[in-house]
XYZ file of C-alpha atoms in Angstrom:
578
model
C -137.860 56.405 -71.861
C -134.634 56.889 -73.050
C -132.331 53.930 -73.742
C -128.926 53.356 -72.483
C -126.472 53.374 -75.050
C -124.025 50.404 -74.796
C -121.025 50.760 -77.001
C -119.213 47.635 -77.958
C -115.605 47.331 -77.001
C -112.763 44.906 -78.105
C -110.285 43.139 -75.945
C -106.649 43.306 -76.900
C -106.973 39.687 -78.444
C -109.958 40.998 -80.498
C -108.124 44.267 -81.652
C -105.301 41.908 -83.040
C -107.797 39.710 -84.715
C -109.299 42.813 -86.055
C -106.221 43.934 -87.392
C -105.259 40.921 -88.891
C -108.747 40.328 -90.815
C -108.731 44.185 -91.932
C -105.348 43.221 -93.626
C -106.296 40.207 -95.159
C -109.356 41.173 -96.439
C -108.402 44.698 -97.283
C -110.956 46.420 -95.449
C -111.291 49.212 -92.900
C -110.520 48.391 -89.146
C -114.179 49.515 -88.324
C -115.400 47.072 -90.985
C -113.449 44.363 -89.702
C -114.980 45.023 -86.147
C -118.098 44.340 -87.414
C -117.054 40.688 -88.951
C -115.300 40.324 -85.038
C -118.213 41.102 -83.616
C -120.289 38.766 -85.018
C -117.880 35.840 -84.296
C -116.054 35.992 -87.656
C -112.435 35.689 -86.674
C -111.119 34.751 -89.951
C -110.882 35.592 -93.760
C -112.352 31.877 -94.153
C -115.398 32.493 -91.736
C -115.993 36.088 -93.344
C -116.028 34.953 -96.990
C -118.594 31.967 -95.889
C -120.939 34.233 -93.662
C -120.650 36.710 -96.730
C -121.326 34.290 -99.498
C -123.854 31.697 -97.969
C -124.342 28.342 -99.865
C -127.349 25.869 -100.062
C -124.316 23.178 -99.537
C -124.013 24.544 -96.248
C -127.363 23.383 -94.914
C -127.329 20.225 -92.704
C -128.125 16.667 -93.498
C -131.814 16.577 -92.452
C -131.421 12.901 -91.386
C -129.211 14.131 -88.294
C -132.548 15.329 -87.043
C -134.196 12.924 -84.241
C -136.999 10.836 -85.946
C -136.510 12.145 -89.533
C -135.671 8.494 -90.653
C -139.330 7.768 -89.954
C -140.902 10.626 -90.571
C -139.538 10.420 -94.052
C -140.122 6.382 -94.265
C -144.227 7.294 -93.099
C -144.402 10.158 -95.826
C -142.939 8.013 -98.533
C -145.475 5.057 -97.635
C -148.369 7.652 -97.714
C -147.313 8.884 -101.301
C -146.544 5.210 -102.779
C -149.880 4.050 -101.050
C -151.809 6.784 -102.616
C -153.053 7.526 -98.918
C -154.584 10.937 -98.427
C -152.552 13.287 -96.414
C -153.824 16.381 -94.315
C -150.876 19.153 -93.761
C -152.011 21.164 -90.892
C -150.637 24.163 -89.565
C -150.959 27.013 -87.294
C -152.667 30.454 -88.260
C -149.906 32.782 -87.988
C -147.128 33.331 -90.687
C -145.101 31.011 -89.461
C -147.798 28.203 -89.658
C -149.287 29.366 -92.679
C -146.174 29.772 -94.755
C -145.351 26.262 -93.693
C -148.321 24.734 -94.733
C -148.149 26.447 -98.074
C -144.509 25.352 -98.734
C -145.143 21.437 -97.668
C -148.583 21.628 -99.381
C -147.008 23.059 -102.633
C -144.180 20.484 -102.899
C -145.996 17.595 -102.085
C -148.844 17.918 -104.531
C -146.367 17.628 -107.209
C -146.226 13.703 -106.179
C -149.917 12.969 -105.283
C -153.032 14.293 -105.626
C -154.413 12.907 -102.105
C -153.555 16.032 -100.213
C -155.256 18.606 -98.507
C -154.510 21.477 -95.853
C -156.285 22.356 -92.664
C -155.781 25.863 -90.794
C -157.490 25.623 -87.168
C -159.957 29.035 -86.796
C -158.328 31.052 -84.065
C -161.637 32.008 -82.099
C -163.527 28.303 -82.084
C -160.545 26.015 -82.099
C -157.664 28.008 -80.658
C -153.701 27.169 -81.235
C -152.601 24.103 -82.251
C -154.359 20.824 -82.977
C -157.743 20.655 -82.240
C -160.410 17.616 -82.206
C -162.239 19.522 -85.017
C -159.469 19.445 -87.174
C -158.882 15.607 -86.640
C -162.290 15.146 -87.299
C -162.224 16.754 -90.638
C -159.593 14.317 -91.447
C -161.435 11.547 -90.244
C -164.419 13.030 -92.518
C -162.165 13.054 -95.755
C -160.469 9.832 -95.487
C -157.183 11.272 -94.388
C -154.790 8.545 -92.880
C -151.751 10.970 -92.318
C -151.539 14.296 -90.610
C -148.337 16.546 -91.098
C -148.428 18.740 -88.113
C -146.435 22.553 -88.698
C -145.373 24.713 -85.992
C -147.709 23.236 -83.662
C -148.559 19.942 -82.263
C -145.427 19.314 -79.728
C -147.953 19.484 -76.743
C -150.903 17.619 -78.193
C -150.633 14.239 -76.575
C -154.575 13.700 -76.158
C -155.167 14.898 -79.473
C -152.668 12.418 -81.274
C -153.732 9.913 -79.256
C -157.305 9.945 -80.436
C -156.452 10.346 -83.747
C -154.156 7.113 -83.353
C -156.914 5.534 -82.221
C -158.930 6.050 -85.270
C -156.215 4.869 -87.414
C -154.728 8.474 -88.578
C -150.823 8.613 -88.069
C -149.190 12.226 -87.038
C -145.822 13.566 -88.251
C -145.147 16.432 -86.028
C -142.700 19.325 -87.104
C -142.594 21.800 -84.428
C -140.148 24.172 -82.730
C -141.951 25.091 -79.485
C -140.511 23.861 -76.325
C -141.628 20.486 -75.547
C -143.524 19.462 -72.702
C -142.625 16.583 -70.350
C -144.281 13.707 -72.609
C -143.971 13.730 -76.286
C -147.068 12.898 -78.632
C -147.017 9.003 -79.330
C -146.506 10.229 -83.319
C -145.177 8.182 -85.895
C -142.509 10.704 -85.830
C -141.844 13.949 -83.778
C -139.601 16.710 -85.679
C -138.328 19.598 -83.285
C -134.773 20.293 -82.622
C -135.496 21.190 -79.053
C -136.238 17.540 -78.149
C -133.398 16.652 -75.410
C -132.603 13.712 -77.324
C -132.278 15.476 -80.897
C -128.765 16.157 -81.689
C -129.384 18.283 -84.775
C -126.638 20.652 -85.240
C -129.096 23.908 -85.158
C -131.839 24.590 -82.868
C -133.218 27.612 -84.381
C -135.463 26.662 -87.115
C -138.764 28.150 -87.354
C -141.632 26.011 -87.686
C -141.492 26.195 -91.519
C -137.966 25.483 -91.162
C -138.647 22.146 -89.906
C -141.526 21.363 -92.158
C -138.575 22.182 -95.065
C -136.005 19.885 -93.563
C -138.733 17.066 -94.000
C -139.094 17.879 -97.596
C -135.314 18.311 -98.189
C -135.163 14.578 -96.570
C -137.571 13.621 -98.994
C -135.950 15.317 -101.948
C -132.651 13.493 -100.760
C -134.191 9.998 -100.710
C -135.989 10.164 -104.021
C -132.750 11.745 -105.913
C -134.604 15.194 -106.440
C -132.367 18.219 -106.511
C -132.369 20.710 -104.215
C -132.590 23.586 -106.720
C -136.349 22.042 -106.917
C -137.098 23.786 -103.775
C -135.511 27.001 -104.347
C -138.975 28.174 -105.493
C -140.242 27.662 -101.792
C -137.477 29.449 -100.083
C -139.698 32.963 -99.925
C -142.088 31.187 -97.600
C -139.163 30.188 -95.415
C -137.713 33.933 -95.859
C -141.042 35.139 -94.544
C -141.387 32.480 -91.598
C -138.007 33.493 -90.239
C -138.399 36.919 -90.418
C -142.084 37.128 -88.998
C -141.435 34.278 -86.236
C -138.349 36.480 -84.963
C -135.928 33.584 -84.746
C -132.228 34.249 -85.301
C -130.809 34.754 -88.644
C -128.091 32.762 -88.000
C -126.528 29.360 -89.088
C -128.975 27.469 -91.493
C -131.559 30.469 -90.814
C -129.248 32.868 -92.559
C -128.851 30.536 -95.543
C -132.495 30.255 -96.010
C -133.431 33.462 -95.521
C -130.671 34.672 -97.900
C -131.622 32.698 -100.807
C -135.393 33.217 -100.134
C -135.041 36.846 -100.441
C -132.725 36.363 -103.607
C -135.762 34.130 -104.865
C -138.400 36.817 -103.791
C -136.280 39.716 -105.482
C -135.735 37.737 -108.648
C -138.958 35.503 -109.335
C -141.567 35.682 -106.629
C -144.699 33.386 -106.822
C -148.032 34.867 -108.241
C -149.602 35.081 -104.597
C -146.547 36.554 -102.991
C -146.267 39.112 -105.958
C -149.768 40.333 -105.484
C -149.424 41.102 -101.931
C -146.141 42.906 -102.513
C -148.059 45.065 -104.908
C -150.446 45.756 -102.479
C -147.953 46.771 -99.638
C -146.181 49.257 -102.522
C -143.397 46.883 -103.023
C -141.435 45.711 -106.189
C -139.270 43.193 -106.546
C -135.557 43.911 -106.596
C -134.983 46.094 -103.238
C -137.308 43.255 -100.793
C -135.582 43.068 -97.261
C -136.026 41.394 -94.176
C -137.566 44.498 -92.701
C -140.176 44.447 -95.686
C -141.234 40.983 -94.754
C -141.238 41.640 -90.943
C -143.161 45.138 -91.287
C -144.947 45.109 -94.563
C -145.537 41.421 -95.771
C -145.891 39.631 -92.430
C -148.611 41.450 -90.969
C -150.823 41.142 -94.246
C -150.299 37.259 -93.897
C -151.034 37.276 -90.096
C -154.388 39.403 -90.518
C -155.753 36.493 -92.436
C -155.730 34.404 -89.178
C -156.318 37.391 -86.801
C -159.259 38.570 -88.387
C -160.812 35.883 -90.493
C -158.923 32.470 -91.780
C -155.593 31.727 -91.763
C -156.571 29.476 -94.659
C -156.962 32.624 -96.912
C -153.388 33.051 -96.582
C -152.408 29.522 -97.661
C -154.856 29.810 -101.011
C -152.906 32.843 -101.813
C -149.573 31.840 -101.372
C -150.369 28.568 -103.120
C -152.550 29.574 -105.993
C -151.792 29.698 -109.676
C -154.741 31.698 -110.797
C -154.427 35.319 -111.187
C -157.997 36.199 -110.675
C -157.953 34.133 -107.458
C -154.927 35.587 -106.450
C -156.437 39.303 -106.792
C -159.633 38.354 -104.941
C -157.724 37.181 -102.340
C -155.130 39.527 -101.926
C -157.900 42.256 -101.743
C -159.699 40.205 -98.740
C -155.880 40.082 -97.162
C -155.566 44.244 -97.412
C -159.206 44.399 -95.767
C -158.250 42.096 -93.087
C -155.041 44.055 -92.409
C -156.822 47.583 -92.561
C -159.350 45.882 -90.017
C -156.904 44.922 -87.656
C -155.117 48.170 -87.757
C -158.118 49.962 -86.318
C -158.805 47.042 -83.567
C -155.074 47.565 -82.603
C -155.455 51.104 -82.174
C -158.358 50.827 -79.930
C -157.560 47.931 -77.990
C -154.066 49.795 -77.114
C -155.794 52.783 -76.129
C -157.926 51.008 -73.827
C -155.245 49.100 -72.378
C -153.130 52.270 -71.815
C -156.252 53.893 -70.198
C -156.509 50.783 -67.811
C -152.778 51.160 -66.747
C -153.063 54.839 -66.081
C -156.300 54.305 -63.874
C -154.180 51.772 -61.794
C -152.026 53.469 -58.983
C -149.727 50.690 -58.805
C -148.595 50.758 -62.454
C -145.523 52.653 -61.882
C -144.363 50.407 -59.438
C -145.019 46.843 -61.020
C -142.171 44.966 -62.767
C -144.929 43.460 -65.337
C -148.140 44.492 -66.876
C -151.016 42.414 -67.259
C -154.074 43.914 -69.015
C -157.536 42.117 -69.727
C -161.021 43.473 -71.041
C -163.564 40.349 -72.384
C -164.354 42.300 -75.513
C -160.964 42.869 -76.832
C -160.541 41.052 -80.379
C -158.480 37.987 -79.746
C -156.577 38.139 -82.799
C -154.857 41.634 -81.841
C -153.877 41.097 -78.373
C -150.141 39.935 -79.379
C -149.655 43.163 -81.215
C -151.012 45.242 -78.373
C -148.936 43.409 -76.048
C -145.819 44.073 -78.231
C -146.534 48.002 -78.285
C -147.013 47.789 -74.153
C -143.770 46.426 -73.798
C -142.008 48.564 -75.839
C -143.819 51.514 -73.906
C -143.120 50.405 -70.235
C -140.061 48.122 -71.260
C -141.732 45.060 -68.921
C -142.754 41.804 -69.280
C -146.352 42.029 -70.627
C -149.355 40.130 -71.278
C -152.840 41.063 -72.820
C -155.993 39.207 -71.981
C -159.327 38.692 -73.655
C -162.025 36.109 -73.129
C -163.365 33.492 -75.770
C -166.665 32.593 -76.520
C -166.184 29.331 -74.633
C -165.650 31.283 -71.322
C -161.960 30.760 -70.960
C -159.374 34.105 -70.626
C -156.615 33.862 -73.022
C -153.930 35.989 -74.483
C -150.407 36.854 -75.496
C -147.345 37.358 -73.799
C -144.215 39.634 -75.021
C -140.795 39.934 -72.900
C -137.909 42.169 -72.888
C -134.335 41.311 -73.880
C -132.925 38.396 -72.057
C -135.925 37.927 -69.667
C -137.564 34.457 -70.295
C -141.349 35.112 -70.332
C -142.139 31.378 -71.024
C -140.601 30.188 -67.873
C -142.529 32.824 -66.206
C -146.027 31.897 -67.336
C -144.761 27.700 -66.485
C -144.374 29.118 -62.843
C -147.924 29.433 -62.978
C -148.807 26.261 -64.920
C -151.395 24.937 -62.239
C -153.432 28.202 -63.071
C -153.614 27.767 -66.760
C -155.451 25.352 -69.137
C -152.911 25.636 -71.730
C -149.916 27.757 -72.906
C -146.429 27.436 -74.979
C -144.408 29.614 -76.882
C -140.615 30.691 -76.561
C -138.289 32.685 -74.175
C -139.564 36.266 -75.488
C -143.531 35.171 -76.851
C -146.005 33.025 -75.578
C -149.640 32.428 -75.465
C -151.705 31.079 -72.566
C -155.390 30.364 -71.335
C -157.223 29.968 -68.019
C -160.323 29.778 -66.065
C -161.572 33.480 -65.578
C -161.689 32.343 -61.523
C -157.810 32.196 -61.647
C -157.141 35.720 -63.167
C -156.530 37.495 -59.916
C -154.043 34.676 -58.413
C -152.279 34.563 -62.117
C -151.654 38.313 -62.251
C -150.287 38.297 -58.554
C -148.231 35.189 -58.998
C -146.934 36.410 -62.415
C -145.672 39.908 -61.165
C -144.284 38.067 -58.098
C -142.352 36.003 -60.365
C -140.957 38.747 -62.730
C -140.125 40.747 -59.468
C -138.095 37.970 -57.939
C -136.195 37.310 -61.126
C -136.034 39.916 -63.326
C -132.184 41.696 -63.205
C -131.769 45.278 -63.143
C -130.332 45.626 -66.670
C -133.517 43.781 -67.999
C -135.597 46.844 -66.717
C -134.015 49.719 -68.810
C -134.084 49.594 -72.514
C -130.200 49.038 -74.020
C -129.328 49.810 -77.546
C -126.275 47.971 -78.566
C -123.867 50.258 -80.376
C -121.374 48.749 -82.596
C -118.997 51.688 -82.773
C -119.058 55.169 -82.346
C -117.871 57.141 -85.719
C -117.247 60.178 -87.985
C -119.554 61.034 -90.495
C -116.314 60.532 -92.911
C -116.012 57.258 -91.695
C -119.445 56.343 -93.886
C -117.684 55.686 -97.485
C -119.608 53.525 -100.271
C -116.694 50.745 -99.114
C -117.958 50.871 -96.030
C -121.913 50.614 -96.683
C -121.033 47.618 -99.374
C -119.461 45.774 -96.111
C -122.719 46.506 -94.500
C -125.198 44.993 -97.367
C -122.867 42.080 -97.317
C -123.625 41.291 -93.627
C -127.262 40.941 -94.671
C -129.975 39.360 -94.116
C -130.373 41.208 -90.592
C -132.299 40.072 -87.827
C -131.987 38.651 -84.458
C -128.647 36.862 -83.757
C -127.361 39.345 -86.851
C -128.625 42.438 -86.091
C -128.151 45.728 -88.282
C -125.124 47.228 -87.137
C -126.137 50.571 -84.910
C -123.516 53.330 -84.854
C -123.351 56.645 -82.852
C -121.918 59.969 -84.047
C -121.526 62.902 -81.604
C -121.863 66.605 -81.582
C -124.016 66.639 -84.936
C -125.599 70.196 -85.803
C -128.045 71.197 -88.471
C -126.301 71.299 -92.262
C -129.041 72.915 -94.383
C -132.789 71.626 -93.879
C -133.710 69.772 -90.697
C -137.054 69.851 -90.319
C -140.560 68.320 -89.187
C -142.404 65.983 -91.121
C -145.190 63.836 -91.240
C -149.227 64.827 -91.386
C -148.804 66.425 -87.817
C -144.819 67.076 -87.808
C -144.357 63.951 -85.328
C -141.340 62.922 -87.607
C -138.006 64.698 -88.198
C -136.103 64.935 -91.485
C -132.264 65.229 -90.738
C -129.810 67.152 -92.671
C -126.662 67.201 -90.312
C -122.909 67.400 -90.048
C -120.289 66.832 -87.733
C -117.969 69.393 -89.009
C -115.278 66.868 -90.508
C -113.932 67.295 -93.907
C -113.866 65.019 -96.628
C -110.645 64.265 -98.916
C -112.043 67.244 -101.655
C -112.018 69.417 -98.547
C -115.574 69.642 -98.225
C -117.677 69.466 -95.294
C -119.465 66.089 -94.756
C -122.899 65.847 -93.969
C -125.432 63.056 -94.252
C -129.596 63.045 -94.467
C -131.703 61.055 -91.996
C -134.971 60.264 -90.997
C -136.206 59.769 -87.413
C -139.360 58.577 -86.541
C -141.561 60.063 -83.563
C -138.838 62.458 -82.743
C -139.860 65.643 -84.580
C -139.635 67.916 -80.997
C -135.943 67.854 -81.592
C -136.489 70.055 -84.594
C -136.492 73.525 -82.840
C -133.250 72.479 -81.111
C -131.345 71.733 -84.052
C -132.689 74.749 -86.015
C -131.612 77.027 -83.403
C -128.174 75.567 -84.029
C -127.419 73.305 -80.766
C -125.566 69.967 -81.157
C -126.927 66.782 -80.515
C -125.485 62.928 -80.233
C -127.342 60.619 -82.800
C -127.893 56.882 -82.527
C -128.689 55.496 -85.668
C -128.520 52.647 -88.268
C -127.609 53.123 -92.045
C -129.876 52.294 -94.970
C -129.934 53.022 -98.552
C -132.699 55.646 -99.331
C -134.178 55.601 -103.098
C -136.171 58.462 -104.194
C -137.046 59.527 -107.748
C -134.225 57.103 -109.054
C -131.621 58.641 -106.813
C -130.032 56.194 -104.400
C -128.238 57.721 -101.220
C -127.118 56.341 -97.802
C -129.038 57.843 -94.924
C -129.528 57.598 -91.174
C -132.299 55.805 -89.744
C -132.319 57.047 -86.284
C -133.105 55.433 -83.202
C -132.557 57.660 -80.589
C -131.139 61.392 -80.070
C -129.908 62.907 -77.226
C -129.201 66.752 -76.674
C -126.003 67.267 -75.296
């Protein structure tokens, strides 16, 4: 399915701001336009955005219940009470546990961590986890990236003398758990200035509060910021505000001095410190960490991310790599089976939503498959399987601007549990409710999805000539990093491109396209301007370009390093024949 290319336009007022900003910063109008489209209308705002500072972090005590949370934590440490750090089994949860555990073990030996089993316990706080805390003498549980809806679990723990501090960022239910403190910027009664923290981010704010209260310099938290960067990247939260500051300094730390465990993962992924980007965290490091909870145990990820033992790091990292390879095989098999189901359903093309189910599918991979199906059909998607407890459960993924959490919430009477965000969620139900759920979910999506949400749209920053891609312009692009939701990597269109020298198919089966193209523009030296590029899964355009035909290309710009040579190349989003 080809996308709609929606090119950014400026009002007269924005054009005036762009021209003034270009003059003040002595940059091109094109570069200034990128700043304006990100809401940066003054030179001061632009400089602050380009040079994030840790001093820009908000006071953690602005968050509702932070005073109570910090006081209860301090009481536990001072009284040598045993603390259990409890977190979800995905990247956000395991990095959150790793961060809090690593920081607090500097001040107490009475500390342990717990990651629930995805299959026997499921998402969130479990009675089994609380019983573990009881059996080990814990008096305080810090729940990270989960717990906001665990009213009954918290009551169970409280009745047995265990307090909870909940650090979550998922949408709260109608009733909050009766915990010692509930930290969640999405609470209606919370006026914290930034609401888009990851679960790991909320845990970090608690550690920041503890550090402030005990006169510990924030620099002592720097070594933990790579974990935050990993959570921000992998949980697809906006890289704006505090998240931008934390991701920026997390990446600096990763590239300068990564922890032993992280460095070992990077080595297996073929990455070296110095050039790690948010994309590397999303596509190479995050999936490996996630694979622990999907295939075996998220606790392995925490052990790896917190170890100081090189031998243990090597052993755990290899297990992580094995898990990831197994995850890839399962992903491929389940995706093909899901596609077969949809091909055999005569109503597939008429539906506005996708819901597929097979009892034997691996629970740890259904979220990945849901994402792939969403990309394929471009509509809200749910992939379901069946657990040993008999319940049907799975993962949901959405398209741009459509709130899938609300769609699932409309079917809450058919569910045993659900939670998540606007674009991703999890749910479970009794098998007999599946037919009614599929019908109701499809009806809700049909009634609420808007026409523009049914077609993929690529938001283009500007239409440019290849001559516009100067070293100065590319330096501006680098200053806008780290990219992600809320600050997407700029996308450009250049039209009427033709083959310059060696455009050709690449890949094992020729499925990709290596571009070398020109738009016939001339540089200051009088030579033709050309650029290299890579277009994944678009190898079929090779004969067209090789025969001299022109195309329009929608792309991002990236730095390509090969054999010590660094160049700017296009990372192609889409090609359209003229």
